[in-house]
Amino acid sequence: MYMNRKWTRALALLLALMTLTAPALAESVAETEPPAEPYVELSTPYPAMTVNAGDEMTLDLAIDNYSGQSQDFVLGILEMPEGWTGDFSASGQRVSTVHARDGEVVESVAFELTVPLEAEAGDYAIVLSATGEDFADELTIDLTVSAEELGNSS
């Protein structure tokens, strides 16, 4: 009988510990679960802005890779107004491809844009892309060229 009481207490203690740790384990699993559908996203914190003719600016970009595999993403310019120029950069160097591990968000990429002095006031769009092996995404950046003073808007 003494042995049964000992086992009963041990089982009760084990059940209490499991009850207390179960929520923490569930949270840990939830945080590491992959998204329901694999995806890749190319984004910027400011997808629409007003600029001036003659502006040179840097647009911060992010590539979210939740595709289920590490891969290289080729960066591209799909649409840009005539006479405007732009290049992708990272750490002060021009880049054309970015490697991202599965589950990684690469935020070290930027798009260096120059609005020509001759740009007329109006609305413009630039479309950028990031293309991997099985996944790709496009990002449209809407820009309004102001009719006001030239250069160095924010």
Short mmCIF file of N, CA and C in Angstrom, two decimals:
data_model
loop_
_atom_site.label_atom_id
_atom_site.label_comp_id
_atom_site.label_asym_id
_atom_site.label_seq_id
_atom_site.Cartn_x
_atom_site.Cartn_y
_atom_site.Cartn_z
N MET A 1 0.82 -1.18 0.00
CA MET A 1 0.00 0.00 0.00
C MET A 1 0.87 1.25 0.00
N TYR A 2 1.98 1.19 0.77
CA TYR A 2 2.91 2.32 0.80
C TYR A 2 3.44 2.60 -0.61
N MET A 3 3.71 1.54 -1.38
CA MET A 3 4.23 1.68 -2.73
C MET A 3 3.19 2.34 -3.66
N ASN A 4 1.92 1.97 -3.51
CA ASN A 4 0.86 2.56 -4.33
C ASN A 4 0.73 4.05 -4.06
N ARG A 5 0.83 4.45 -2.81
CA ARG A 5 0.74 5.86 -2.45
C ARG A 5 1.90 6.63 -3.08
N LYS A 6 3.07 6.03 -3.08
CA LYS A 6 4.26 6.66 -3.66
C LYS A 6 4.06 6.87 -5.17
N TRP A 7 3.57 5.85 -5.83
CA TRP A 7 3.32 5.95 -7.28
C TRP A 7 2.22 6.95 -7.58
N THR A 8 1.21 7.01 -6.77
CA THR A 8 0.11 7.95 -6.96
C THR A 8 0.63 9.39 -6.87
N ARG A 9 1.46 9.65 -5.87
CA ARG A 9 2.04 10.99 -5.74
C ARG A 9 2.94 11.33 -6.92
N ALA A 10 3.74 10.38 -7.35
CA ALA A 10 4.63 10.61 -8.48
C ALA A 10 3.82 10.89 -9.75
N LEU A 11 2.76 10.13 -9.97
CA LEU A 11 1.90 10.37 -11.14
C LEU A 11 1.22 11.74 -11.06
N ALA A 12 0.74 12.10 -9.88
CA ALA A 12 0.09 13.40 -9.70
C ALA A 12 1.07 14.53 -9.99
N LEU A 13 2.31 14.38 -9.51
CA LEU A 13 3.33 15.39 -9.76
C LEU A 13 3.65 15.49 -11.25
N LEU A 14 3.75 14.35 -11.91
CA LEU A 14 4.03 14.33 -13.35
C LEU A 14 2.90 14.99 -14.13
N LEU A 15 1.67 14.69 -13.81
CA LEU A 15 0.52 15.31 -14.48
C LEU A 15 0.49 16.82 -14.25
N ALA A 16 0.80 17.26 -13.04
CA ALA A 16 0.83 18.69 -12.74
C ALA A 16 1.90 19.39 -13.56
N LEU A 17 3.08 18.79 -13.67
CA LEU A 17 4.15 19.38 -14.48
C LEU A 17 3.77 19.45 -15.95
N MET A 18 3.15 18.40 -16.45
CA MET A 18 2.73 18.39 -17.86
C MET A 18 1.68 19.46 -18.11
N THR A 19 0.76 19.64 -17.20
CA THR A 19 -0.29 20.65 -17.34
C THR A 19 0.32 22.05 -17.35
N LEU A 20 1.31 22.27 -16.51
CA LEU A 20 1.93 23.60 -16.44
C LEU A 20 2.80 23.90 -17.66
N THR A 21 3.46 22.92 -18.23
CA THR A 21 4.37 23.17 -19.35
C THR A 21 3.71 23.06 -20.71
N ALA A 22 2.53 22.47 -20.80
CA ALA A 22 1.86 22.28 -22.09
C ALA A 22 1.63 23.60 -22.84
N PRO A 23 1.12 24.66 -22.18
CA PRO A 23 0.93 25.92 -22.91
C PRO A 23 2.23 26.49 -23.47
N ALA A 24 3.31 26.39 -22.73
CA ALA A 24 4.61 26.90 -23.21
C ALA A 24 5.08 26.10 -24.41
N LEU A 25 4.90 24.79 -24.37
CA LEU A 25 5.28 23.96 -25.51
C LEU A 25 4.43 24.28 -26.72
N ALA A 26 3.15 24.50 -26.53
CA ALA A 26 2.25 24.83 -27.64
C ALA A 26 2.65 26.15 -28.28
N GLU A 27 3.00 27.16 -27.48
CA GLU A 27 3.45 28.45 -28.02
C GLU A 27 4.73 28.28 -28.82
N SER A 28 5.65 27.51 -28.31
CA SER A 28 6.91 27.28 -29.00
C SER A 28 6.69 26.64 -30.36
N VAL A 29 5.80 25.67 -30.42
CA VAL A 29 5.50 25.01 -31.70
C VAL A 29 4.81 25.98 -32.63
N ALA A 30 3.87 26.78 -32.13
CA ALA A 30 3.14 27.74 -32.97
C ALA A 30 4.08 28.76 -33.58
N GLU A 31 5.10 29.19 -32.85
CA GLU A 31 6.02 30.20 -33.36
C GLU A 31 6.90 29.67 -34.48
N THR A 32 7.14 28.38 -34.53
CA THR A 32 8.05 27.82 -35.53
C THR A 32 7.32 27.16 -36.68
N GLU A 33 6.00 27.11 -36.64
CA GLU A 33 5.26 26.50 -37.73
C GLU A 33 5.40 27.35 -38.98
N PRO A 34 5.60 26.71 -40.14
CA PRO A 34 5.66 27.46 -41.38
C PRO A 34 4.28 28.00 -41.74
N PRO A 35 4.21 29.01 -42.62
CA PRO A 35 2.90 29.52 -43.03
C PRO A 35 2.09 28.42 -43.72
N ALA A 36 0.77 28.58 -43.70
CA ALA A 36 -0.11 27.58 -44.31
C ALA A 36 0.20 27.40 -45.79
N GLU A 37 0.43 28.48 -46.49
CA GLU A 37 0.77 28.44 -47.91
C GLU A 37 2.15 29.06 -48.10
N PRO A 38 3.07 28.39 -48.79
CA PRO A 38 4.39 28.98 -49.03
C PRO A 38 4.26 30.26 -49.87
N TYR A 39 5.13 31.22 -49.61
CA TYR A 39 5.10 32.46 -50.39
C TYR A 39 6.44 33.17 -50.33
N VAL A 40 6.59 34.11 -51.25
CA VAL A 40 7.72 35.03 -51.28
C VAL A 40 7.11 36.42 -51.46
N GLU A 41 7.66 37.40 -50.72
CA GLU A 41 7.12 38.75 -50.84
C GLU A 41 8.26 39.76 -50.97
N LEU A 42 8.12 40.64 -51.96
CA LEU A 42 9.01 41.79 -52.14
C LEU A 42 8.22 43.00 -51.67
N SER A 43 8.77 43.76 -50.70
CA SER A 43 8.02 44.87 -50.14
C SER A 43 8.92 46.05 -49.80
N THR A 44 8.27 47.18 -49.54
CA THR A 44 8.94 48.38 -49.06
C THR A 44 8.01 49.04 -48.05
N PRO A 45 8.57 49.73 -47.05
CA PRO A 45 7.69 50.38 -46.08
C PRO A 45 6.92 51.57 -46.68
N TYR A 46 7.38 52.09 -47.83
CA TYR A 46 6.76 53.28 -48.41
C TYR A 46 6.45 53.04 -49.89
N PRO A 47 5.35 52.35 -50.20
CA PRO A 47 5.05 52.03 -51.60
C PRO A 47 4.43 53.17 -52.41
N ALA A 48 4.22 54.33 -51.79
CA ALA A 48 3.71 55.49 -52.50
C ALA A 48 4.30 56.74 -51.86
N MET A 49 4.79 57.66 -52.69
CA MET A 49 5.37 58.89 -52.14
C MET A 49 5.40 60.00 -53.19
N THR A 50 5.61 61.21 -52.70
CA THR A 50 5.75 62.37 -53.57
C THR A 50 7.23 62.72 -53.67
N VAL A 51 7.68 62.98 -54.89
CA VAL A 51 9.09 63.31 -55.15
C VAL A 51 9.15 64.56 -56.02
N ASN A 52 10.35 65.06 -56.20
CA ASN A 52 10.58 66.21 -57.07
C ASN A 52 11.47 65.79 -58.23
N ALA A 53 11.33 66.48 -59.35
CA ALA A 53 12.23 66.26 -60.48
C ALA A 53 13.66 66.50 -59.99
N GLY A 54 14.58 65.62 -60.38
CA GLY A 54 15.97 65.75 -59.97
C GLY A 54 16.32 65.01 -58.69
N ASP A 55 15.33 64.43 -58.01
CA ASP A 55 15.60 63.71 -56.77
C ASP A 55 16.44 62.45 -57.01
N GLU A 56 17.31 62.17 -56.06
CA GLU A 56 18.01 60.88 -55.98
C GLU A 56 17.63 60.31 -54.63
N MET A 57 17.11 59.09 -54.62
CA MET A 57 16.61 58.52 -53.37
C MET A 57 16.92 57.05 -53.26
N THR A 58 16.87 56.56 -52.03
CA THR A 58 17.07 55.15 -51.74
C THR A 58 15.79 54.60 -51.14
N LEU A 59 15.26 53.57 -51.77
CA LEU A 59 14.05 52.92 -51.28
C LEU A 59 14.45 51.59 -50.63
N ASP A 60 14.22 51.46 -49.33
CA ASP A 60 14.53 50.22 -48.63
C ASP A 60 13.57 49.13 -49.07
N LEU A 61 14.10 47.94 -49.32
CA LEU A 61 13.29 46.79 -49.74
C LEU A 61 13.47 45.65 -48.75
N ALA A 62 12.52 44.73 -48.78
CA ALA A 62 12.63 43.49 -47.99
C ALA A 62 12.15 42.35 -48.87
N ILE A 63 12.84 41.21 -48.74
CA ILE A 63 12.41 39.99 -49.42
C ILE A 63 12.12 38.96 -48.33
N ASP A 64 10.86 38.56 -48.23
CA ASP A 64 10.43 37.54 -47.26
C ASP A 64 10.39 36.21 -48.00
N ASN A 65 11.21 35.25 -47.56
CA ASN A 65 11.24 33.94 -48.21
C ASN A 65 10.60 32.90 -47.30
N TYR A 66 9.37 32.56 -47.58
CA TYR A 66 8.68 31.48 -46.88
C TYR A 66 8.22 30.46 -47.92
N SER A 67 9.13 30.14 -48.83
CA SER A 67 8.83 29.24 -49.94
C SER A 67 9.02 27.78 -49.59
N GLY A 68 9.67 27.50 -48.47
CA GLY A 68 9.94 26.13 -48.10
C GLY A 68 11.34 25.70 -48.45
N GLN A 69 12.11 26.61 -49.09
CA GLN A 69 13.49 26.28 -49.44
C GLN A 69 14.34 27.54 -49.56
N SER A 70 15.62 27.39 -49.29
CA SER A 70 16.56 28.50 -49.52
C SER A 70 16.73 28.65 -51.02
N GLN A 71 16.84 29.89 -51.48
CA GLN A 71 17.01 30.09 -52.91
C GLN A 71 17.55 31.48 -53.23
N ASP A 72 18.03 31.61 -54.46
CA ASP A 72 18.48 32.90 -54.98
C ASP A 72 17.31 33.58 -55.66
N PHE A 73 17.21 34.90 -55.45
CA PHE A 73 16.17 35.70 -56.10
C PHE A 73 16.83 36.71 -57.03
N VAL A 74 16.48 36.64 -58.30
CA VAL A 74 16.98 37.59 -59.29
C VAL A 74 16.11 38.83 -59.20
N LEU A 75 16.74 39.99 -59.02
CA LEU A 75 16.03 41.26 -58.90
C LEU A 75 15.88 41.89 -60.28
N GLY A 76 14.72 42.48 -60.53
CA GLY A 76 14.50 43.07 -61.84
C GLY A 76 13.63 44.30 -61.79
N ILE A 77 13.75 45.11 -62.83
CA ILE A 77 12.90 46.29 -63.02
C ILE A 77 11.97 45.95 -64.18
N LEU A 78 10.69 45.78 -63.90
CA LEU A 78 9.73 45.42 -64.94
C LEU A 78 9.17 46.64 -65.65
N GLU A 79 8.98 47.73 -64.92
CA GLU A 79 8.47 48.97 -65.51
C GLU A 79 9.12 50.16 -64.82
N MET A 80 9.54 51.15 -65.63
CA MET A 80 10.07 52.39 -65.08
C MET A 80 9.86 53.47 -66.15
N PRO A 81 9.47 54.67 -65.74
CA PRO A 81 9.25 55.74 -66.71
C PRO A 81 10.52 56.01 -67.53
N GLU A 82 10.33 56.40 -68.75
CA GLU A 82 11.44 56.69 -69.65
C GLU A 82 12.30 57.82 -69.08
N GLY A 83 13.62 57.62 -69.10
CA GLY A 83 14.56 58.63 -68.62
C GLY A 83 14.90 58.50 -67.14
N TRP A 84 14.14 57.71 -66.38
CA TRP A 84 14.43 57.47 -64.98
C TRP A 84 15.46 56.36 -64.89
N THR A 85 16.29 56.37 -63.85
CA THR A 85 17.28 55.31 -63.69
C THR A 85 17.21 54.73 -62.29
N GLY A 86 17.59 53.46 -62.20
CA GLY A 86 17.57 52.80 -60.90
C GLY A 86 18.43 51.56 -60.89
N ASP A 87 18.97 51.24 -59.72
CA ASP A 87 19.78 50.04 -59.51
C ASP A 87 19.49 49.48 -58.13
N PHE A 88 19.65 48.17 -58.01
CA PHE A 88 19.54 47.52 -56.71
C PHE A 88 20.90 47.56 -56.03
N SER A 89 20.89 47.72 -54.70
CA SER A 89 22.16 47.76 -53.97
C SER A 89 22.01 47.08 -52.61
N ALA A 90 23.17 46.67 -52.09
CA ALA A 90 23.25 46.11 -50.74
C ALA A 90 24.66 46.36 -50.24
N SER A 91 24.79 46.87 -49.05
CA SER A 91 26.10 47.17 -48.45
C SER A 91 26.97 48.03 -49.37
N GLY A 92 26.35 48.99 -50.05
CA GLY A 92 27.09 49.91 -50.91
C GLY A 92 27.50 49.36 -52.26
N GLN A 93 27.09 48.13 -52.58
CA GLN A 93 27.44 47.51 -53.86
C GLN A 93 26.19 47.28 -54.70
N ARG A 94 26.34 47.38 -56.01
CA ARG A 94 25.22 47.02 -56.89
C ARG A 94 25.03 45.50 -56.85
N VAL A 95 23.79 45.07 -56.79
CA VAL A 95 23.48 43.64 -56.76
C VAL A 95 22.38 43.33 -57.78
N SER A 96 22.38 42.08 -58.24
CA SER A 96 21.33 41.65 -59.15
C SER A 96 20.61 40.42 -58.63
N THR A 97 21.20 39.76 -57.61
CA THR A 97 20.63 38.55 -57.03
C THR A 97 20.82 38.58 -55.52
N VAL A 98 19.81 38.08 -54.81
CA VAL A 98 19.87 38.02 -53.35
C VAL A 98 19.58 36.58 -52.93
N HIS A 99 20.40 36.04 -52.02
CA HIS A 99 20.14 34.71 -51.49
C HIS A 99 19.38 34.85 -50.18
N ALA A 100 18.31 34.05 -50.03
CA ALA A 100 17.53 34.06 -48.79
C ALA A 100 17.24 32.63 -48.36
N ARG A 101 17.57 32.34 -47.11
CA ARG A 101 17.24 31.03 -46.55
C ARG A 101 15.73 30.96 -46.32
N ASP A 102 15.21 29.75 -46.26
CA ASP A 102 13.79 29.58 -45.99
C ASP A 102 13.47 30.17 -44.61
N GLY A 103 12.42 30.96 -44.53
CA GLY A 103 12.02 31.60 -43.28
C GLY A 103 12.76 32.89 -43.00
N GLU A 104 13.61 33.33 -43.90
CA GLU A 104 14.41 34.54 -43.69
C GLU A 104 13.76 35.75 -44.36
N VAL A 105 13.90 36.90 -43.71
CA VAL A 105 13.50 38.18 -44.29
C VAL A 105 14.79 38.96 -44.51
N VAL A 106 15.13 39.21 -45.78
CA VAL A 106 16.33 39.96 -46.12
C VAL A 106 15.94 41.43 -46.25
N GLU A 107 16.49 42.26 -45.36
CA GLU A 107 16.15 43.68 -45.35
C GLU A 107 17.33 44.57 -45.72
N SER A 108 18.39 43.98 -46.23
CA SER A 108 19.60 44.74 -46.54
C SER A 108 19.64 45.23 -47.99
N VAL A 109 18.56 45.04 -48.73
CA VAL A 109 18.52 45.41 -50.14
C VAL A 109 17.82 46.76 -50.30
N ALA A 110 18.29 47.55 -51.26
CA ALA A 110 17.67 48.85 -51.52
C ALA A 110 17.58 49.06 -53.02
N PHE A 111 16.73 50.00 -53.41
CA PHE A 111 16.63 50.41 -54.81
C PHE A 111 17.01 51.87 -54.88
N GLU A 112 18.10 52.15 -55.59
CA GLU A 112 18.60 53.52 -55.75
C GLU A 112 17.92 54.12 -56.99
N LEU A 113 17.15 55.17 -56.81
CA LEU A 113 16.35 55.76 -57.89
C LEU A 113 16.76 57.20 -58.15
N THR A 114 16.85 57.53 -59.43
CA THR A 114 17.09 58.92 -59.83
C THR A 114 15.94 59.38 -60.72
N VAL A 115 15.27 60.45 -60.27
CA VAL A 115 14.19 61.06 -61.05
C VAL A 115 14.84 62.13 -61.91
N PRO A 116 14.66 62.09 -63.24
CA PRO A 116 15.34 63.08 -64.08
C PRO A 116 14.83 64.51 -63.83
N LEU A 117 15.71 65.47 -64.04
CA LEU A 117 15.33 66.89 -63.90
C LEU A 117 14.19 67.26 -64.84
N GLU A 118 14.10 66.55 -65.96
CA GLU A 118 13.07 66.85 -66.97
C GLU A 118 11.72 66.21 -66.66
N ALA A 119 11.62 65.45 -65.57
CA ALA A 119 10.36 64.77 -65.25
C ALA A 119 9.26 65.79 -65.04
N GLU A 120 8.15 65.56 -65.71
CA GLU A 120 7.01 66.46 -65.58
C GLU A 120 6.17 66.07 -64.37
N ALA A 121 5.47 67.05 -63.81
CA ALA A 121 4.59 66.78 -62.68
C ALA A 121 3.55 65.75 -63.10
N GLY A 122 3.25 64.82 -62.20
CA GLY A 122 2.24 63.80 -62.50
C GLY A 122 2.50 62.53 -61.72
N ASP A 123 1.70 61.52 -62.04
CA ASP A 123 1.78 60.23 -61.35
C ASP A 123 2.54 59.22 -62.21
N TYR A 124 3.42 58.46 -61.55
CA TYR A 124 4.25 57.47 -62.22
C TYR A 124 4.27 56.20 -61.38
N ALA A 125 4.62 55.09 -62.04
CA ALA A 125 4.74 53.82 -61.32
C ALA A 125 6.03 53.12 -61.74
N ILE A 126 6.65 52.48 -60.75
CA ILE A 126 7.81 51.63 -61.00
C ILE A 126 7.42 50.24 -60.50
N VAL A 127 7.71 49.22 -61.29
CA VAL A 127 7.39 47.85 -60.89
C VAL A 127 8.70 47.07 -60.80
N LEU A 128 8.97 46.55 -59.61
CA LEU A 128 10.18 45.77 -59.35
C LEU A 128 9.78 44.31 -59.15
N SER A 129 10.75 43.41 -59.33
CA SER A 129 10.45 41.99 -59.14
C SER A 129 11.59 41.28 -58.43
N ALA A 130 11.24 40.17 -57.77
CA ALA A 130 12.20 39.24 -57.19
C ALA A 130 11.73 37.86 -57.65
N THR A 131 12.58 37.17 -58.42
CA THR A 131 12.20 35.89 -59.01
C THR A 131 13.13 34.79 -58.54
N GLY A 132 12.54 33.78 -57.88
CA GLY A 132 13.29 32.62 -57.41
C GLY A 132 13.02 31.43 -58.30
N GLU A 133 13.33 30.23 -57.79
CA GLU A 133 13.16 29.01 -58.58
C GLU A 133 11.69 28.74 -58.88
N ASP A 134 10.85 28.70 -57.85
CA ASP A 134 9.44 28.38 -58.03
C ASP A 134 8.51 29.50 -57.59
N PHE A 135 9.07 30.58 -57.06
CA PHE A 135 8.27 31.66 -56.53
C PHE A 135 8.80 33.00 -57.03
N ALA A 136 7.88 33.96 -57.18
CA ALA A 136 8.27 35.31 -57.58
C ALA A 136 7.25 36.28 -57.00
N ASP A 137 7.66 37.53 -56.90
CA ASP A 137 6.73 38.57 -56.46
C ASP A 137 7.09 39.87 -57.16
N GLU A 138 6.08 40.71 -57.32
CA GLU A 138 6.27 42.03 -57.92
C GLU A 138 5.85 43.09 -56.91
N LEU A 139 6.50 44.24 -56.99
CA LEU A 139 6.21 45.36 -56.11
C LEU A 139 6.01 46.60 -56.97
N THR A 140 4.85 47.24 -56.83
CA THR A 140 4.59 48.49 -57.54
C THR A 140 4.80 49.64 -56.57
N ILE A 141 5.61 50.60 -56.99
CA ILE A 141 5.87 51.80 -56.21
C ILE A 141 5.25 52.97 -56.97
N ASP A 142 4.28 53.63 -56.36
CA ASP A 142 3.60 54.76 -56.98
C ASP A 142 4.27 56.06 -56.55
N LEU A 143 4.69 56.84 -57.54
CA LEU A 143 5.38 58.10 -57.26
C LEU A 143 4.63 59.25 -57.91
N THR A 144 4.48 60.33 -57.18
CA THR A 144 3.90 61.55 -57.71
C THR A 144 5.01 62.58 -57.78
N VAL A 145 5.27 63.07 -58.98
CA VAL A 145 6.27 64.13 -59.13
C VAL A 145 5.55 65.44 -58.89
N SER A 146 6.04 66.18 -57.90
CA SER A 146 5.45 67.45 -57.51
C SER A 146 5.81 68.54 -58.52
N ALA A 147 4.93 69.49 -58.68
CA ALA A 147 5.18 70.62 -59.58
C ALA A 147 6.00 71.70 -58.89
N GLU A 148 6.34 71.48 -57.60
CA GLU A 148 7.08 72.48 -56.83
C GLU A 148 8.57 72.44 -57.13
N GLU A 149 9.38 72.87 -56.17
CA GLU A 149 10.81 73.00 -56.35
C GLU A 149 11.49 71.68 -56.74
N LEU A 150 12.66 71.78 -57.34
CA LEU A 150 13.37 70.62 -57.85
C LEU A 150 14.31 70.03 -56.81
N GLY A 151 14.43 68.69 -56.85
CA GLY A 151 15.47 67.97 -56.09
C GLY A 151 15.26 67.85 -54.61
N ASN A 152 15.80 66.76 -54.06
CA ASN A 152 15.90 66.48 -52.62
C ASN A 152 14.62 66.57 -51.82
N SER A 153 13.54 65.93 -52.30
CA SER A 153 12.33 65.85 -51.47
C SER A 153 12.52 64.73 -50.46
N SER A 154 11.57 64.59 -49.55
CA SER A 154 11.70 63.50 -48.58
C SER A 154 10.44 62.68 -48.53
#
